[in-house]
Amino acid sequence: MDQNQHAGLAKLPREAYEQELARLHVELVALQEWVKSSGAKVCVVFEGRDSAGKGGTIKAMTAKVSPRVFRVVALPAPTERERSQMYIQRYIPHLPAGGEVVIFDRSWYNRAGVERVMGFCTEEQSQRFLSMTPDVERAIVDAGIVLVKYWLEVGEQEQTKRLQSRIDDPRKIWKLSKMDLMSYAKWYEFGAARDDMLARTSSEWAPWHVVRTDDKRRGRLNLITHFLGQVPYAPLETRSIELPKRPEADGYIERDLTPYEIPALF
């Protein structure tokens, strides 16, 4: 489906979205239990346009699973020391160990996108990155890590609408960074950088998957459904569980907690 066809779809109703998301949450828990029991290592990379919905999709994916298994990594700007390291070096310690799913909310692909377009690295550095990355990712996959890469794509008008809503809504203003404003005018430059990145770093062992997110709800459901198909997890076994019987109080008297309670305003 192309972008125009996608944009023509009616927004998915909230009730239908929440019903399907609840079903997918059950599957994500099953995947989690399989990852824990099998010692699997799963790495998910989230990249995309500004305001394409990376954060909301990650929240939807991780809402009902354990943060001890599903670990979200969102690295800040590199320190002076990190800038002197081999570029990929600061990401390697965050790769998953056995029994973990690591989600990168932006990743080493900063060098192919933001850094390249905004001039935070040289063209030579970005070209070297694009040339080396398929081999680095081959080593990651050969180490037994399931690597899944997503690019979230939002249309030009929808991006403008979302960024404007961040300006207008005091609850969202924290989402609007100086970098968002600086990069807004570089729509086509980011498009060209994306095209180059997809062409040169989508490989047989680590392909890119593009997700349309003009409708955030559809985008989230499509991505999570696709992700579940990338990991060979087993269905969750049905278990019969009963709560144990509580023993008698044996002289314990419940303490009055009134002096410690916060004011009841609602």
Short mmCIF file of C-alpha atoms in Angstrom, two decimals:
data_model
loop_
_atom_site.label_atom_id
_atom_site.label_comp_id
_atom_site.label_asym_id
_atom_site.label_seq_id
_atom_site.Cartn_x
_atom_site.Cartn_y
_atom_site.Cartn_z
CA MET A 1 0.00 0.00 0.00
CA ASP A 2 1.50 3.38 -0.97
CA GLN A 3 1.38 6.52 1.14
CA ASN A 4 -1.63 8.02 -0.63
CA GLN A 5 -3.67 4.86 -0.17
CA HIS A 6 -2.65 4.67 3.47
CA ALA A 7 -3.57 8.31 4.07
CA GLY A 8 -7.03 7.63 2.60
CA LEU A 9 -7.91 5.03 5.23
CA ALA A 10 -10.31 6.07 7.96
CA LYS A 11 -8.76 6.35 11.41
CA LEU A 12 -9.02 3.10 13.32
CA PRO A 13 -11.66 3.46 16.09
CA ARG A 14 -10.27 3.41 19.63
CA GLU A 15 -12.43 0.46 20.70
CA ALA A 16 -11.20 -1.71 17.84
CA TYR A 17 -7.62 -0.61 18.52
CA GLU A 18 -7.74 -1.40 22.22
CA GLN A 19 -9.38 -4.78 21.62
CA GLU A 20 -6.69 -5.85 19.15
CA LEU A 21 -3.89 -4.38 21.28
CA ALA A 22 -5.09 -6.39 24.27
CA ARG A 23 -4.85 -9.57 22.16
CA LEU A 24 -1.36 -8.63 21.02
CA HIS A 25 -0.30 -7.97 24.62
CA VAL A 26 -1.11 -11.59 25.43
CA GLU A 27 1.16 -12.68 22.57
CA LEU A 28 3.93 -10.35 23.74
CA VAL A 29 3.76 -11.92 27.20
CA ALA A 30 4.03 -15.34 25.55
CA LEU A 31 7.07 -14.12 23.62
CA GLN A 32 8.54 -12.76 26.83
CA GLU A 33 8.17 -16.09 28.62
CA TRP A 34 9.75 -17.90 25.66
CA VAL A 35 12.68 -15.46 25.63
CA LYS A 36 13.23 -16.01 29.36
CA SER A 37 13.03 -19.80 29.18
CA SER A 38 15.05 -20.21 25.98
CA GLY A 39 17.71 -17.60 26.69
CA ALA A 40 17.00 -15.94 23.35
CA LYS A 41 18.49 -12.53 22.54
CA VAL A 42 16.30 -10.06 20.65
CA CYS A 43 17.25 -6.55 19.51
CA VAL A 44 14.72 -4.15 18.01
CA VAL A 45 15.81 -0.90 16.36
CA PHE A 46 13.33 1.98 16.07
CA GLU A 47 14.17 4.77 13.64
CA GLY A 48 12.01 7.15 11.67
CA ARG A 49 10.85 10.65 10.93
CA ASP A 50 10.44 13.12 13.79
CA SER A 51 6.97 12.69 15.33
CA ALA A 52 6.42 9.40 13.49
CA GLY A 53 5.34 7.77 16.76
CA LYS A 54 8.38 5.81 17.91
CA GLY A 55 7.82 6.57 21.59
CA GLY A 56 4.11 5.76 21.55
CA THR A 57 4.69 2.52 19.68
CA ILE A 58 7.38 1.44 22.14
CA LYS A 59 5.05 2.24 25.04
CA ALA A 60 2.28 0.19 23.43
CA MET A 61 4.66 -2.71 22.89
CA THR A 62 6.04 -2.70 26.44
CA ALA A 63 2.90 -1.78 28.43
CA LYS A 64 2.18 -5.30 29.74
CA VAL A 65 5.61 -6.94 29.78
CA SER A 66 8.42 -6.89 32.33
CA PRO A 67 11.01 -4.09 32.06
CA ARG A 68 13.54 -6.66 33.28
CA VAL A 69 13.05 -8.57 30.02
CA PHE A 70 12.00 -5.79 27.62
CA ARG A 71 14.66 -3.13 28.12
CA VAL A 72 14.34 0.22 26.34
CA VAL A 73 17.56 2.04 25.45
CA ALA A 74 17.43 5.73 24.52
CA LEU A 75 20.95 7.09 24.69
CA PRO A 76 21.60 10.83 25.20
CA ALA A 77 24.04 12.84 23.12
CA PRO A 78 27.54 11.34 23.33
CA THR A 79 30.01 12.65 25.90
CA GLU A 80 33.44 13.96 24.95
CA ARG A 81 34.92 10.56 25.79
CA GLU A 82 32.31 8.71 23.71
CA ARG A 83 32.95 11.01 20.75
CA SER A 84 36.58 9.85 20.79
CA GLN A 85 35.60 6.16 20.70
CA MET A 86 34.91 3.94 17.73
CA TYR A 87 31.42 5.06 16.71
CA ILE A 88 29.56 1.80 17.39
CA GLN A 89 31.35 1.29 20.71
CA ARG A 90 28.84 2.99 23.00
CA TYR A 91 25.96 0.91 21.63
CA ILE A 92 27.57 -2.51 22.02
CA PRO A 93 27.23 -2.73 25.86
CA HIS A 94 23.47 -2.32 25.48
CA LEU A 95 22.97 -5.28 23.14
CA PRO A 96 20.86 -8.05 24.71
CA ALA A 97 22.18 -10.86 26.83
CA GLY A 98 20.36 -14.18 27.02
CA GLY A 99 16.73 -13.81 28.06
CA GLU A 100 16.46 -10.16 27.04
CA VAL A 101 14.63 -8.05 24.46
CA VAL A 102 16.40 -4.72 23.94
CA ILE A 103 14.55 -1.93 22.14
CA PHE A 104 16.64 0.94 20.81
CA ASP A 105 14.66 4.19 20.68
CA ARG A 106 17.00 5.53 18.01
CA SER A 107 20.25 3.70 17.58
CA TRP A 108 23.58 3.61 15.80
CA TYR A 109 21.64 4.81 12.75
CA ASN A 110 21.84 8.36 14.13
CA ARG A 111 24.97 8.61 12.02
CA ALA A 112 22.99 7.87 8.84
CA GLY A 113 20.22 10.35 9.68
CA VAL A 114 20.35 13.17 12.21
CA GLU A 115 24.13 13.42 12.39
CA ARG A 116 24.52 13.36 8.63
CA VAL A 117 21.74 15.83 7.80
CA MET A 118 22.43 18.25 10.65
CA GLY A 119 26.18 18.28 10.11
CA PHE A 120 27.20 16.56 13.35
CA CYS A 121 29.50 14.24 11.43
CA THR A 122 31.45 14.58 8.21
CA GLU A 123 30.28 13.09 4.93
CA GLU A 124 33.29 10.80 5.07
CA GLN A 125 32.21 9.52 8.49
CA SER A 126 28.66 8.87 7.33
CA GLN A 127 29.87 7.06 4.21
CA ARG A 128 32.19 4.89 6.30
CA PHE A 129 29.30 4.08 8.61
CA LEU A 130 27.02 3.06 5.74
CA SER A 131 29.76 0.85 4.29
CA MET A 132 30.65 -0.90 7.56
CA THR A 133 27.21 -1.36 9.14
CA PRO A 134 26.04 -4.45 7.19
CA ASP A 135 29.17 -6.33 8.32
CA VAL A 136 28.75 -5.18 11.92
CA GLU A 137 25.13 -6.32 11.88
CA ARG A 138 26.19 -9.61 10.36
CA ALA A 139 28.44 -10.12 13.40
CA ILE A 140 25.53 -9.24 15.71
CA VAL A 141 23.26 -11.79 14.02
CA ASP A 142 26.03 -14.41 13.94
CA ALA A 143 26.31 -13.97 17.71
CA GLY A 144 22.77 -15.34 18.00
CA ILE A 145 20.88 -12.05 18.31
CA VAL A 146 17.56 -11.68 16.51
CA LEU A 147 17.89 -8.19 14.97
CA VAL A 148 14.73 -6.44 13.77
CA LYS A 149 14.91 -2.91 12.29
CA TYR A 150 11.92 -0.60 11.86
CA TRP A 151 11.66 2.72 10.07
CA LEU A 152 8.48 4.62 11.00
CA GLU A 153 7.32 6.90 8.18
CA VAL A 154 4.82 9.73 8.57
CA GLY A 155 3.54 12.04 5.84
CA GLU A 156 4.60 15.67 5.53
CA GLN A 157 1.23 17.15 6.47
CA GLU A 158 0.74 14.78 9.38
CA GLN A 159 4.19 15.62 10.75
CA THR A 160 3.34 19.33 10.62
CA LYS A 161 0.05 18.67 12.44
CA ARG A 162 1.77 16.69 15.19
CA LEU A 163 4.56 19.18 15.73
CA GLN A 164 2.07 22.05 15.85
CA SER A 165 0.06 20.15 18.47
CA ARG A 166 3.19 20.00 20.63
CA ILE A 167 3.47 23.77 20.41
CA ASP A 168 -0.21 24.30 21.25
CA ASP A 169 -0.60 21.76 24.06
CA PRO A 170 1.29 22.46 27.33
CA ARG A 171 1.17 18.72 28.10
CA LYS A 172 3.20 17.95 24.97
CA ILE A 173 5.66 20.85 24.91
CA TRP A 174 8.38 18.67 26.49
CA LYS A 175 8.28 16.52 23.33
CA LEU A 176 9.34 19.47 21.18
CA SER A 177 13.11 19.91 21.13
CA LYS A 178 15.25 22.55 19.48
CA MET A 179 16.46 19.78 17.18
CA ASP A 180 12.86 19.10 16.06
CA LEU A 181 12.50 22.73 15.01
CA MET A 182 15.87 22.80 13.26
CA SER A 183 15.22 19.56 11.37
CA TYR A 184 11.62 20.45 10.39
CA ALA A 185 12.83 22.51 7.43
CA LYS A 186 15.00 19.64 6.19
CA TRP A 187 12.20 17.27 5.16
CA TYR A 188 13.73 16.44 1.78
CA GLU A 189 17.28 16.15 3.11
CA PHE A 190 16.06 13.60 5.67
CA GLY A 191 14.19 11.80 2.90
CA ALA A 192 17.36 11.52 0.81
CA ALA A 193 19.35 10.30 3.82
CA ARG A 194 16.65 7.72 4.57
CA ASP A 195 16.68 6.46 1.00
CA ASP A 196 20.45 6.05 1.02
CA MET A 197 20.38 4.32 4.41
CA LEU A 198 17.68 1.83 3.38
CA ALA A 199 19.44 1.01 0.12
CA ARG A 200 22.85 0.43 1.68
CA THR A 201 22.05 -1.16 5.06
CA SER A 202 19.04 -3.38 4.33
CA SER A 203 20.56 -6.84 4.10
CA GLU A 204 19.41 -10.44 3.92
CA TRP A 205 20.39 -10.92 7.58
CA ALA A 206 19.14 -7.53 8.84
CA PRO A 207 16.49 -6.08 6.51
CA TRP A 208 14.68 -2.81 7.10
CA HIS A 209 10.91 -2.81 7.64
CA VAL A 210 8.99 0.41 6.90
CA VAL A 211 5.83 1.13 8.90
CA ARG A 212 3.33 3.82 7.88
CA THR A 213 2.14 5.73 10.95
CA ASP A 214 -0.13 8.52 9.70
CA ASP A 215 -2.74 6.58 11.67
CA LYS A 216 -0.86 5.90 14.90
CA ARG A 217 -3.19 3.11 15.99
CA ARG A 218 -2.92 1.19 12.73
CA GLY A 219 0.83 1.69 12.69
CA ARG A 220 1.27 0.31 16.20
CA LEU A 221 -0.86 -2.75 15.55
CA ASN A 222 0.85 -3.46 12.24
CA LEU A 223 4.32 -3.15 13.74
CA ILE A 224 3.65 -5.30 16.80
CA THR A 225 1.96 -7.98 14.67
CA HIS A 226 4.94 -8.00 12.31
CA PHE A 227 7.41 -8.12 15.20
CA LEU A 228 5.69 -11.17 16.69
CA GLY A 229 6.19 -12.89 13.35
CA GLN A 230 9.95 -12.27 13.43
CA VAL A 231 10.63 -14.22 16.64
CA PRO A 232 10.03 -18.00 16.76
CA TYR A 233 8.36 -18.01 20.19
CA ALA A 234 6.10 -20.73 21.50
CA PRO A 235 2.50 -20.04 22.61
CA LEU A 236 1.99 -19.44 26.31
CA GLU A 237 1.04 -22.63 28.13
CA THR A 238 -2.27 -22.58 29.94
CA ARG A 239 -1.67 -22.97 33.67
CA SER A 240 -4.13 -23.72 36.43
CA ILE A 241 -3.34 -21.29 39.24
CA GLU A 242 -5.14 -20.88 42.56
CA LEU A 243 -4.40 -18.36 45.27
CA PRO A 244 -3.11 -20.00 48.47
CA LYS A 245 -5.26 -19.80 51.57
CA ARG A 246 -4.33 -17.03 53.97
CA PRO A 247 -3.72 -18.15 57.56
CA GLU A 248 -5.56 -16.60 60.49
CA ALA A 249 -4.36 -13.23 61.85
CA ASP A 250 -2.87 -14.93 64.94
CA GLY A 251 -3.28 -11.84 67.12
CA TYR A 252 -2.28 -9.24 64.53
CA ILE A 253 -4.41 -6.07 64.67
CA GLU A 254 -4.52 -3.83 61.61
CA ARG A 255 -2.99 -0.44 62.33
CA ASP A 256 -4.94 2.77 61.78
CA LEU A 257 -3.30 4.40 58.75
CA THR A 258 -5.39 7.58 58.84
CA PRO A 259 -2.57 9.78 60.23
CA TYR A 260 -0.40 8.83 57.24
CA GLU A 261 -2.96 9.23 54.47
CA ILE A 262 -2.75 12.00 51.89
CA PRO A 263 -5.70 14.39 51.58
CA ALA A 264 -8.68 12.87 49.73
CA LEU A 265 -9.27 15.51 47.06
CA PHE A 266 -11.21 13.34 44.61
#
